[in-house]
Short mmCIF file of C-alpha atoms and ligand atoms in Angstrom, two decimals:
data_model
loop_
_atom_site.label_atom_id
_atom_site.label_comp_id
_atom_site.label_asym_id
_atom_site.label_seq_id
_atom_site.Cartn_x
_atom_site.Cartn_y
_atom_site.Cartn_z
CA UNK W 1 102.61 118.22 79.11
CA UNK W 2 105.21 117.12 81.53
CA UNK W 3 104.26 114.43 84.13
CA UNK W 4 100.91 114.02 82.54
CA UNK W 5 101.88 112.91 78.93
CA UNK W 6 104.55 110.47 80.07
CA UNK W 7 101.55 108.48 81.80
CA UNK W 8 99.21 108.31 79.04
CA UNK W 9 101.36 106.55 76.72
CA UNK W 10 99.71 104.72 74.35
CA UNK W 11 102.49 102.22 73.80
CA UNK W 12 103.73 101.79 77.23
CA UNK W 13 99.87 101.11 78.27
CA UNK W 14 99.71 98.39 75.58
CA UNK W 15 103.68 96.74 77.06
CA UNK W 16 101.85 97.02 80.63
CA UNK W 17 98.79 95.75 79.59
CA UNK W 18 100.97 92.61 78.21
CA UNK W 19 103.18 92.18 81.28
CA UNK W 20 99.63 92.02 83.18
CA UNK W 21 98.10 89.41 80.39
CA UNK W 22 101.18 87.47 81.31
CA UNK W 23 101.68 87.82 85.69
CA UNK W 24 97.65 87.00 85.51
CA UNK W 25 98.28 83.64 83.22
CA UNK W 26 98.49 81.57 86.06
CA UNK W 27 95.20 80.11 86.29
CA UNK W 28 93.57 81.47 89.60
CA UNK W 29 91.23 84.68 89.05
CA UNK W 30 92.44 87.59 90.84
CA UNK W 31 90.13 90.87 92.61
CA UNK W 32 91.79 94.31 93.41
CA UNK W 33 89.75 97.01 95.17
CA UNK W 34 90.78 100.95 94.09
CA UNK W 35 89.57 102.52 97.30
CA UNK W 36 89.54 106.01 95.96
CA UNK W 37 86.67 107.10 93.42
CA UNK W 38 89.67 109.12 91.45
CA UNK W 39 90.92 105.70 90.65
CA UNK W 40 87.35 104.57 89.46
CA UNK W 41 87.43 107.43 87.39
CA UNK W 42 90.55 106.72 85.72
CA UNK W 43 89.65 102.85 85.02
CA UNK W 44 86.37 103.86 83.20
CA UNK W 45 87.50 106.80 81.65
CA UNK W 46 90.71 105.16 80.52
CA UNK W 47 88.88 101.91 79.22
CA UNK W 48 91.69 100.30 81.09
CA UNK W 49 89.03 97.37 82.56
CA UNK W 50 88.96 96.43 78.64
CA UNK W 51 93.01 96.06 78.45
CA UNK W 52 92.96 93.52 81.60
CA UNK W 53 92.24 89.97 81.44
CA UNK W 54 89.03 88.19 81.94
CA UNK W 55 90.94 86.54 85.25
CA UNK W 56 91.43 89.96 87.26
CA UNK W 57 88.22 92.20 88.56
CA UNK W 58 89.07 95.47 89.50
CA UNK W 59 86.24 96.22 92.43
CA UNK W 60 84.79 99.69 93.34
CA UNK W 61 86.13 100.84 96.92
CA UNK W 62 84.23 103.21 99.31
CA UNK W 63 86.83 106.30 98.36
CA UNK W 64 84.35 108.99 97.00
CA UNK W 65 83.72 111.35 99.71
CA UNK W 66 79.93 112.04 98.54
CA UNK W 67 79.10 108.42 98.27
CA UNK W 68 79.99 107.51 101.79
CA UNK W 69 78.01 110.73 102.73
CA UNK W 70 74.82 109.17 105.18
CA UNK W 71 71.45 110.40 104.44
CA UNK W 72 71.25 111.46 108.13
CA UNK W 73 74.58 114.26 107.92
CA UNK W 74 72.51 115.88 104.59
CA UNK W 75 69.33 115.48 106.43
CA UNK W 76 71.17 117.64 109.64
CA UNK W 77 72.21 120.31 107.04
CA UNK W 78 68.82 120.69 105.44
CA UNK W 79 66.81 121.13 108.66
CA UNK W 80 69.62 123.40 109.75
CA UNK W 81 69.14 125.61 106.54
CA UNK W 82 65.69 125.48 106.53
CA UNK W 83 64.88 126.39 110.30
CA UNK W 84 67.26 129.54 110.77
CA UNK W 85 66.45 132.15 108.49
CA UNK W 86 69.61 133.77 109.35
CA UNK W 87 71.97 130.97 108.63
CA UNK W 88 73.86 130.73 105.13
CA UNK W 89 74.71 126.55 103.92
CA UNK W 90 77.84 126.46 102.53
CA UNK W 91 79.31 123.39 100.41
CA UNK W 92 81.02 121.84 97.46
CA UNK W 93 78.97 121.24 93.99
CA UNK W 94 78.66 117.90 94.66
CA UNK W 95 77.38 118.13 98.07
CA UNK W 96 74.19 120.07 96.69
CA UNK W 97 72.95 117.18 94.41
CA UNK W 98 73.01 114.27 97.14
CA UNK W 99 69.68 112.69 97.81
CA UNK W 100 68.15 113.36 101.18
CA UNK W 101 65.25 112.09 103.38
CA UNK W 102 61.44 113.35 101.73
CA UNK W 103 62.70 113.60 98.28
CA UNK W 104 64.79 116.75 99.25
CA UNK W 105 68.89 117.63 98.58
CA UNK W 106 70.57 120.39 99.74
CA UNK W 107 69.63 121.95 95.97
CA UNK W 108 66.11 121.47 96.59
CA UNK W 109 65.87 122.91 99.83
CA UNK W 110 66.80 126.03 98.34
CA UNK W 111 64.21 126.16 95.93
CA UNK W 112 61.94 126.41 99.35
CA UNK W 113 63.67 129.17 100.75
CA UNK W 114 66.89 127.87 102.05
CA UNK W 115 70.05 130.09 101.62
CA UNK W 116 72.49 127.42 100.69
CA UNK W 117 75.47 128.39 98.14
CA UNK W 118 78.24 126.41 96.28
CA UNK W 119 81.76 127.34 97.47
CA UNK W 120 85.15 126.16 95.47
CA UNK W 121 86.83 126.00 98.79
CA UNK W 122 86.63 126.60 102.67
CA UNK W 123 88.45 130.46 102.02
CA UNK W 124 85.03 131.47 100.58
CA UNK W 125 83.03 129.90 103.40
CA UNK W 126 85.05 132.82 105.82
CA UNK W 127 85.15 135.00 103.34
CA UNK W 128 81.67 134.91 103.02
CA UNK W 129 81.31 134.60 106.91
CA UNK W 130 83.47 138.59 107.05
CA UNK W 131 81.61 139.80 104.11
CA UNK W 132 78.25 139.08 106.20
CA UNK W 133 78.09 139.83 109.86
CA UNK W 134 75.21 139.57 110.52
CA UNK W 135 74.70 135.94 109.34
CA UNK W 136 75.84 132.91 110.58
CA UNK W 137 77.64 131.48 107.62
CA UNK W 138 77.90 127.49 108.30
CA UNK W 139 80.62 125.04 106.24
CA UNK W 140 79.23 121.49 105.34
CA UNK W 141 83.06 119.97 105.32
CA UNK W 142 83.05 116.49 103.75
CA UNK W 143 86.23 114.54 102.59
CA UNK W 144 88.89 112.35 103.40
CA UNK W 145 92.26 113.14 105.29
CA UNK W 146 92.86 115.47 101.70
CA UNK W 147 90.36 117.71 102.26
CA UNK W 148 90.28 117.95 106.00
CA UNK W 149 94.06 120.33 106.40
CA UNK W 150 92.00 123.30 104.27
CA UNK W 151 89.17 122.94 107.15
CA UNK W 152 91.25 122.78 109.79
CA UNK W 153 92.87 125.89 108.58
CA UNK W 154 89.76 128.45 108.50
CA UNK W 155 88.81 126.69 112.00
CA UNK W 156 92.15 128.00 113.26
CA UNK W 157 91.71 131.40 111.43
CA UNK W 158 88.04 132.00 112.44
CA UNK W 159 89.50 131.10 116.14
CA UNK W 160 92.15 133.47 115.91
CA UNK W 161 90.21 136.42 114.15
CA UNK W 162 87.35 135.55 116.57
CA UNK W 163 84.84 135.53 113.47
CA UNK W 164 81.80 134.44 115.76
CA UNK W 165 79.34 133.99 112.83
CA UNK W 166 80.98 131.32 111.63
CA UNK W 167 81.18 127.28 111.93
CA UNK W 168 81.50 124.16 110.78
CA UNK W 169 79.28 120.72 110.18
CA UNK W 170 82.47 118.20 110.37
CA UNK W 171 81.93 115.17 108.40
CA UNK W 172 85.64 114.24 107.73
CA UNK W 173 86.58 110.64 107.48
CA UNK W 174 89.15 108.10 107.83
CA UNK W 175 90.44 106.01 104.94
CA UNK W 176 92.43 103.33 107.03
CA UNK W 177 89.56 102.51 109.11
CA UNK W 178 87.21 102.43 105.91
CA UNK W 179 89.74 99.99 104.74
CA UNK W 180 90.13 98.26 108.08
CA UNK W 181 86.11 97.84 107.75
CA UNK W 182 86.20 96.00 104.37
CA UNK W 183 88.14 93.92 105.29
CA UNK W 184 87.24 93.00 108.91
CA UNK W 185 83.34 94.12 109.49
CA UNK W 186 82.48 95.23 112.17
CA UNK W 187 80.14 93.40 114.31
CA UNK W 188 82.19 90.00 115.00
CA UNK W 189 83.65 88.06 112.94
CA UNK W 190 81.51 88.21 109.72
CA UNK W 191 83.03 86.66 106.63
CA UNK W 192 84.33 89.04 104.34
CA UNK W 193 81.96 89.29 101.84
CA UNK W 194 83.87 89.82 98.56
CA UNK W 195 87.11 88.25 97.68
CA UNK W 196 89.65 90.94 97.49
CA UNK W 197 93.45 90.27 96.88
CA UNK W 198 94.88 93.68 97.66
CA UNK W 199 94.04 96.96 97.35
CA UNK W 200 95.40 100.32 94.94
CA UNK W 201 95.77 102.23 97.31
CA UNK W 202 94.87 106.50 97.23
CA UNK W 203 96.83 109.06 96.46
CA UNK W 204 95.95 112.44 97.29
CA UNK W 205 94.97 110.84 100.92
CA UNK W 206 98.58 109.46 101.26
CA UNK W 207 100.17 112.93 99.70
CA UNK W 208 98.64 113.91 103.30
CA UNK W 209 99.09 110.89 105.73
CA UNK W 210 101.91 108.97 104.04
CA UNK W 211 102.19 105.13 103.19
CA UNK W 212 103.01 104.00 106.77
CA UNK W 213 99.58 104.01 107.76
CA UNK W 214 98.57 101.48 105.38
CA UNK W 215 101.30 98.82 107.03
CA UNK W 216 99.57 97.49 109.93
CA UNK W 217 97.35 95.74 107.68
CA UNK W 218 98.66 95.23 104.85
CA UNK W 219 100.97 92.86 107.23
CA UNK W 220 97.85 91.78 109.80
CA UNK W 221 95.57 91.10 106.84
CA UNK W 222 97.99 89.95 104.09
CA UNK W 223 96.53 92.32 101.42
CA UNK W 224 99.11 94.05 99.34
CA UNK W 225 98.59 97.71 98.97
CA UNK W 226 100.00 99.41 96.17
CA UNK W 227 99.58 103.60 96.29
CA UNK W 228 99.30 104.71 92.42
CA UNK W 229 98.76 108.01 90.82
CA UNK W 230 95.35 108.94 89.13
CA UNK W 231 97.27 108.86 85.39
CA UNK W 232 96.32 105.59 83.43
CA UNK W 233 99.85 103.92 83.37
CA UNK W 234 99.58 104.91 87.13
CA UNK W 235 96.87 102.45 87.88
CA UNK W 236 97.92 99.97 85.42
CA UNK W 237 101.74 100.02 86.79
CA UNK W 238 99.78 99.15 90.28
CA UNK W 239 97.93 96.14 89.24
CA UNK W 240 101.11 94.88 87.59
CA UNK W 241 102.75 95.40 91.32
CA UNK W 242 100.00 93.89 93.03
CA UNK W 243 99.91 91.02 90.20
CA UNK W 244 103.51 90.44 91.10
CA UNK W 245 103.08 90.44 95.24
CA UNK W 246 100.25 88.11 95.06
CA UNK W 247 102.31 86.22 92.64
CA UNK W 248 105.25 85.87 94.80
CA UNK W 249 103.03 85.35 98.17
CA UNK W 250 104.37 89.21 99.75
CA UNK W 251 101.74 91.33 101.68
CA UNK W 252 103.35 94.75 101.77
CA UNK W 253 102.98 98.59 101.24
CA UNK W 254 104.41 99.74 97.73
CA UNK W 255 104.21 103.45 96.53
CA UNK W 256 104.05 103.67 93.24
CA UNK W 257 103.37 107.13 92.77
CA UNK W 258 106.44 108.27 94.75
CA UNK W 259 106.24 111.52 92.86
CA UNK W 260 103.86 112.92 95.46
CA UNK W 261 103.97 110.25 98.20
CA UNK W 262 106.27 109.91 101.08
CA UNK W 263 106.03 107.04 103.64
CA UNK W 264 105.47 109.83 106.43
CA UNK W 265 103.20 112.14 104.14
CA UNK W 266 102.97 115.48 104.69
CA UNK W 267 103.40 116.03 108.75
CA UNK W 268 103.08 120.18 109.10
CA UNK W 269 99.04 119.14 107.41
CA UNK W 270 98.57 116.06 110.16
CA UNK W 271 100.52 118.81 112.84
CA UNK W 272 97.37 120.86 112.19
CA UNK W 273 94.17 118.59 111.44
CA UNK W 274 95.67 116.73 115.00
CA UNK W 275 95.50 120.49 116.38
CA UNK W 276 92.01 121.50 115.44
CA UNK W 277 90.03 117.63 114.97
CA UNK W 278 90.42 114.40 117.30
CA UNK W 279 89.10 110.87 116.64
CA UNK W 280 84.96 110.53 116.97
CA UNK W 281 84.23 107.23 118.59
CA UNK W 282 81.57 106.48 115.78
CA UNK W 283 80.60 107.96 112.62
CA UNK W 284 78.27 106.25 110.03
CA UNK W 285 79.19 106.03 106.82
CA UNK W 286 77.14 104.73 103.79
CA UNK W 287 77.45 101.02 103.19
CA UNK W 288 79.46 100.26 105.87
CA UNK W 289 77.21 101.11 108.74
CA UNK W 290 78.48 102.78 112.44
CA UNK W 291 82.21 102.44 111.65
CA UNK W 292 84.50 103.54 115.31
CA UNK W 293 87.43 105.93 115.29
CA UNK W 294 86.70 106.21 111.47
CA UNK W 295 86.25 110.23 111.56
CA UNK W 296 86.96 113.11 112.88
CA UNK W 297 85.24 115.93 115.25
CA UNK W 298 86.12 119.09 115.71
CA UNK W 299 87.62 119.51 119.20
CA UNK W 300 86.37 121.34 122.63
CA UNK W 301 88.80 124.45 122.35
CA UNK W 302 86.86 125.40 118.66
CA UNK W 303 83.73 124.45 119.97
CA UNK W 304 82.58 127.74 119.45
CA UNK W 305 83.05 127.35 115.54
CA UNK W 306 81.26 123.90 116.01
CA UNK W 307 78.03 123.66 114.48
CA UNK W 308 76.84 121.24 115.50
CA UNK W 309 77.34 122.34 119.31
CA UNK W 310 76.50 125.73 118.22
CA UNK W 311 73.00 125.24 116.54
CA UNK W 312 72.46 121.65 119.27
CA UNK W 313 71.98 119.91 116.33
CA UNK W 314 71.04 116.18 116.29
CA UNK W 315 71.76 113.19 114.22
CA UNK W 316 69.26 110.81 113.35
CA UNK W 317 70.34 107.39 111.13
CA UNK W 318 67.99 107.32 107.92
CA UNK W 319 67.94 104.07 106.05
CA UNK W 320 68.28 104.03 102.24
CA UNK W 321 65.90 103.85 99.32
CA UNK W 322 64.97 100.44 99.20
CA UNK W 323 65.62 100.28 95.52
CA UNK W 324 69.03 101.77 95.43
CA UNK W 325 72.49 99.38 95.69
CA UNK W 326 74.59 102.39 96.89
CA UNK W 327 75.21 100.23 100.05
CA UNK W 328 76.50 97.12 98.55
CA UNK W 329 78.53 98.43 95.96
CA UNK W 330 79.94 100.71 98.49
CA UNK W 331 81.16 97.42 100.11
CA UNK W 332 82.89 95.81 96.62
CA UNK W 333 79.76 93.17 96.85
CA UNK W 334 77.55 94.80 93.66
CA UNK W 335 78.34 96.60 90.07
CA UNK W 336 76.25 99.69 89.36
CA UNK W 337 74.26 97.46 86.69
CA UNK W 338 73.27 95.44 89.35
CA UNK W 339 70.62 98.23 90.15
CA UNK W 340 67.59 97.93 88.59
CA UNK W 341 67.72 102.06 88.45
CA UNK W 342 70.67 102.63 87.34
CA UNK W 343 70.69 104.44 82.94
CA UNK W 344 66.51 104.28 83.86
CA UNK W 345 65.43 106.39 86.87
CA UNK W 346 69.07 107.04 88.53
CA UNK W 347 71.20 109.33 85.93
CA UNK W 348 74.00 112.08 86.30
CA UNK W 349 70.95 114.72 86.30
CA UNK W 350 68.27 112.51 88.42
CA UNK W 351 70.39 110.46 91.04
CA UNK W 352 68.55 108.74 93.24
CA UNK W 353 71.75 107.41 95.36
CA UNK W 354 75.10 109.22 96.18
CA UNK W 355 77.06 107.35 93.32
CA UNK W 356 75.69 109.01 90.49
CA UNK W 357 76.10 112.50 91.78
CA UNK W 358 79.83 112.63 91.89
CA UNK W 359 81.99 111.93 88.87
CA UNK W 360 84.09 110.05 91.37
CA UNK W 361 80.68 107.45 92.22
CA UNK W 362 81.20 104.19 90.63
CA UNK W 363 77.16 104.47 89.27
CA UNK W 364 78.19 107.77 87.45
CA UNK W 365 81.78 106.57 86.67
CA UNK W 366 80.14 103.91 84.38
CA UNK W 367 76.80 105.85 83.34
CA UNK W 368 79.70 108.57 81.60
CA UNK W 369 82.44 105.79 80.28
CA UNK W 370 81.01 102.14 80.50
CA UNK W 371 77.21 101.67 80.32
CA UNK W 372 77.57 101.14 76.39
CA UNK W 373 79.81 98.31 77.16
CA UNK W 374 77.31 96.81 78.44
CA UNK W 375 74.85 95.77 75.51
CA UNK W 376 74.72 92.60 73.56
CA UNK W 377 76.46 93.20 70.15
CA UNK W 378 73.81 92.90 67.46
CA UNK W 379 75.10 90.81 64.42
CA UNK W 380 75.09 93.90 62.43
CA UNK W 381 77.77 95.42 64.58
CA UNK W 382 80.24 92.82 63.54
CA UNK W 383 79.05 91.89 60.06
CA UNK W 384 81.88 92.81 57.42
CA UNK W 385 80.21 95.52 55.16
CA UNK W 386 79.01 94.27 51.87
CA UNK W 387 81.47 96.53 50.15
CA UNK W 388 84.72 96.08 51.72
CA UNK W 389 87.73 94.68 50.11
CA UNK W 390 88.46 91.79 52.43
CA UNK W 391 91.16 90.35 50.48
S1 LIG E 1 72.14 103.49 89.99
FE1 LIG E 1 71.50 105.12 91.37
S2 LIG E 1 70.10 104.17 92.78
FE2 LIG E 1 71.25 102.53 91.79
S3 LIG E 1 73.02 102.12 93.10
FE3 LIG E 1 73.67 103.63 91.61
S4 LIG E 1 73.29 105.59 92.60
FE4 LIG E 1 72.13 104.08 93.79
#
């Protein structure tokens, strides 16, 4: 299949895998961060941490939009949903299954009576919002700057068709600032916490906002960035870039995936999410804490299609289960089998933090591709079988 086969090549992986073996042999251990969950995906699914050497860690980033998700915004939704009888939750799969303050999700609040439905995109929400008048039909928008344009867009359509029963919980985030926050955290002048020597960058997020943005600190920080495609030799082409900039002491934005990525991105999208959202002064995100200027609200002409202005609805920070490492492996500083939960209590079907619900979470990432990896090999498994030729 064209532009898909090409980057699963099973020879070229094993040439790249070589030319990393070799820009790694220098002595000195080397850490990359992939940001975006897609990219965590690909690594486990790929088995491409197994075709790296035991010098370079490849470090889970805070790029899955569910996993960043607070326990406070779900919390918001489910007293919404559970208050007004006449209000219809809408959201994406993923959304539903997120664990939420007394044992609830949005999931379980419908089994007490909540209407709350899966939608495949923000179309349905309004759809659903014209097919029902006399509900208020309410859109939980999470995401990053890729799924924030298709918001934007029914604001701007409910606005214009004056569709009155509809709104929006904005939850959108900002992947710069995220990035920004790893590496500087906020709250002085705190050590960063894991070593990180530069970062694969995202790539649906810079289909939408470019490479440019990624410049400031690549250059302030010296951390290389290199944006890759979600196709194996993608990712592995970007460590081998990285390898080489760390190698050669650069600090600079490289696009690798320059089939879909522009320095400037995609500016008729950022024309319109700069039309309908502006900049909230704080948002809290999962892991990271209160980050500023790190999301997006929707702004005073739509406040009409605002829900939370709409239904005066209040946020209140909820800390996480004790037990779960969401937090710190959010921030690069833990591994999902550094939770005593995680393959016992926390699976795909029972997760009791936000990275085993999506298949973008690092915790459900390695539950699917990795956690086998993980046990000691038993003699047996690499005892020659009595009756094989060995000559
Ligand atoms: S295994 Fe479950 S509880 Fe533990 S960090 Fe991962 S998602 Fe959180």
């Amino acid at each position: 299949m064209k532009y898909i086969d090409e980057f699963r090549d099973q020879a070229l992986a094993a040439g790249l895998a070589r030319a990393i073996a070799h820009e790694a042999g220098t002595g000195r251990d080397y850490a990359f961060m992939e940001f975006c969950g897609g990219h965590t995906h690909t690594l486990s699914r790929y088995g491409i941490a197994d075709l790296l050497p035991p010098t370079l860690r490849m470090i889970h980033g805070p790029g899955c939009p569910v996993c960043v998700l607070p326990i406070g915004r779900v919390d918001m939704a489910i007293r919404l949903a559970l208050s007004r009888p006449e209000v219809i939750l809408c959201t994406y799969g993923d959304c539903l299954r997120v664990p939420a303050s007394d044992g609830l999700s949005l999931l379980k609040a419908k089994a007490h009576g909540a209407d709350v439905r899966m939608v495949y995109s923000t179309a349905d929400a309004l759809a659903l919002a014209r097919r029902e008048p006399g509900r208020e039909v309410v859109f939980f928008a999470i995401g990053f700057e890729t799924t924030t344009p298709p918001t934007a867009l029914v604001l701007r359509e409910a606005a214009r068709q004056g569709l009155a029963n509809f709104s929006v919980i904005c939850n959108h985030v900002l992947t710069p600032a995220a990035i920004a926050a790893i590496l500087e955290p906020p709250g002085g002048n705190a050590p960063q916490a894991v070593q990180i020597d530069g970062f694969v960058g995202p790539a649906h997020v810079s289909t939408v906002i470019g490479s440019r943005p990624y410049e400031a600190f690549a250059s302030t920080h010296r951390k290389p960035v290199v944006i890759a495609g979600f196709e194996p030799l993608d990712v592995m082409q970007a460590i081998l870039m990285l390898l080489r900039q760390v190698n050669t002491g650069r600090a600079v934005v490289e696009n690798e995936f320059t089939r879909a990525v522009t320095r400037d991105g995609n500016l008729k999208a950022q024309a319109l999410v700069a039309e309908v959202f502006e900049p909230r002064p704080g948002f809290e995100w999962r892991g990271l804490g209160t980050l500023p200027d790190s999301a997006l609200r929707i702004r005073v002409a739509f406040t009409a299609w605002d829900a939370e202005a709409k239904f005066d609805l209040g946020y209140t920070p909820v800390p996480d289960n004790k037990a779960c490492e969401c937090g710190a492996i959010l921030r690069g500083v833990k591994s999902p089998i550094d939770c005593k939960l995680f393959g016992t209590v926390c699976t795909p079907e029972t997760p009791m933090g936000s990275c085993m619900v999506s298949s973008e979470g690092a915790c459900a990432a390695h539950y699917t591709y990795g956690r086998f990896r993980d046990l000691p090999l038993r003699a047996s498994d690499t005892a020659t079988p009595a009756n094989q030729d060995t000559a």
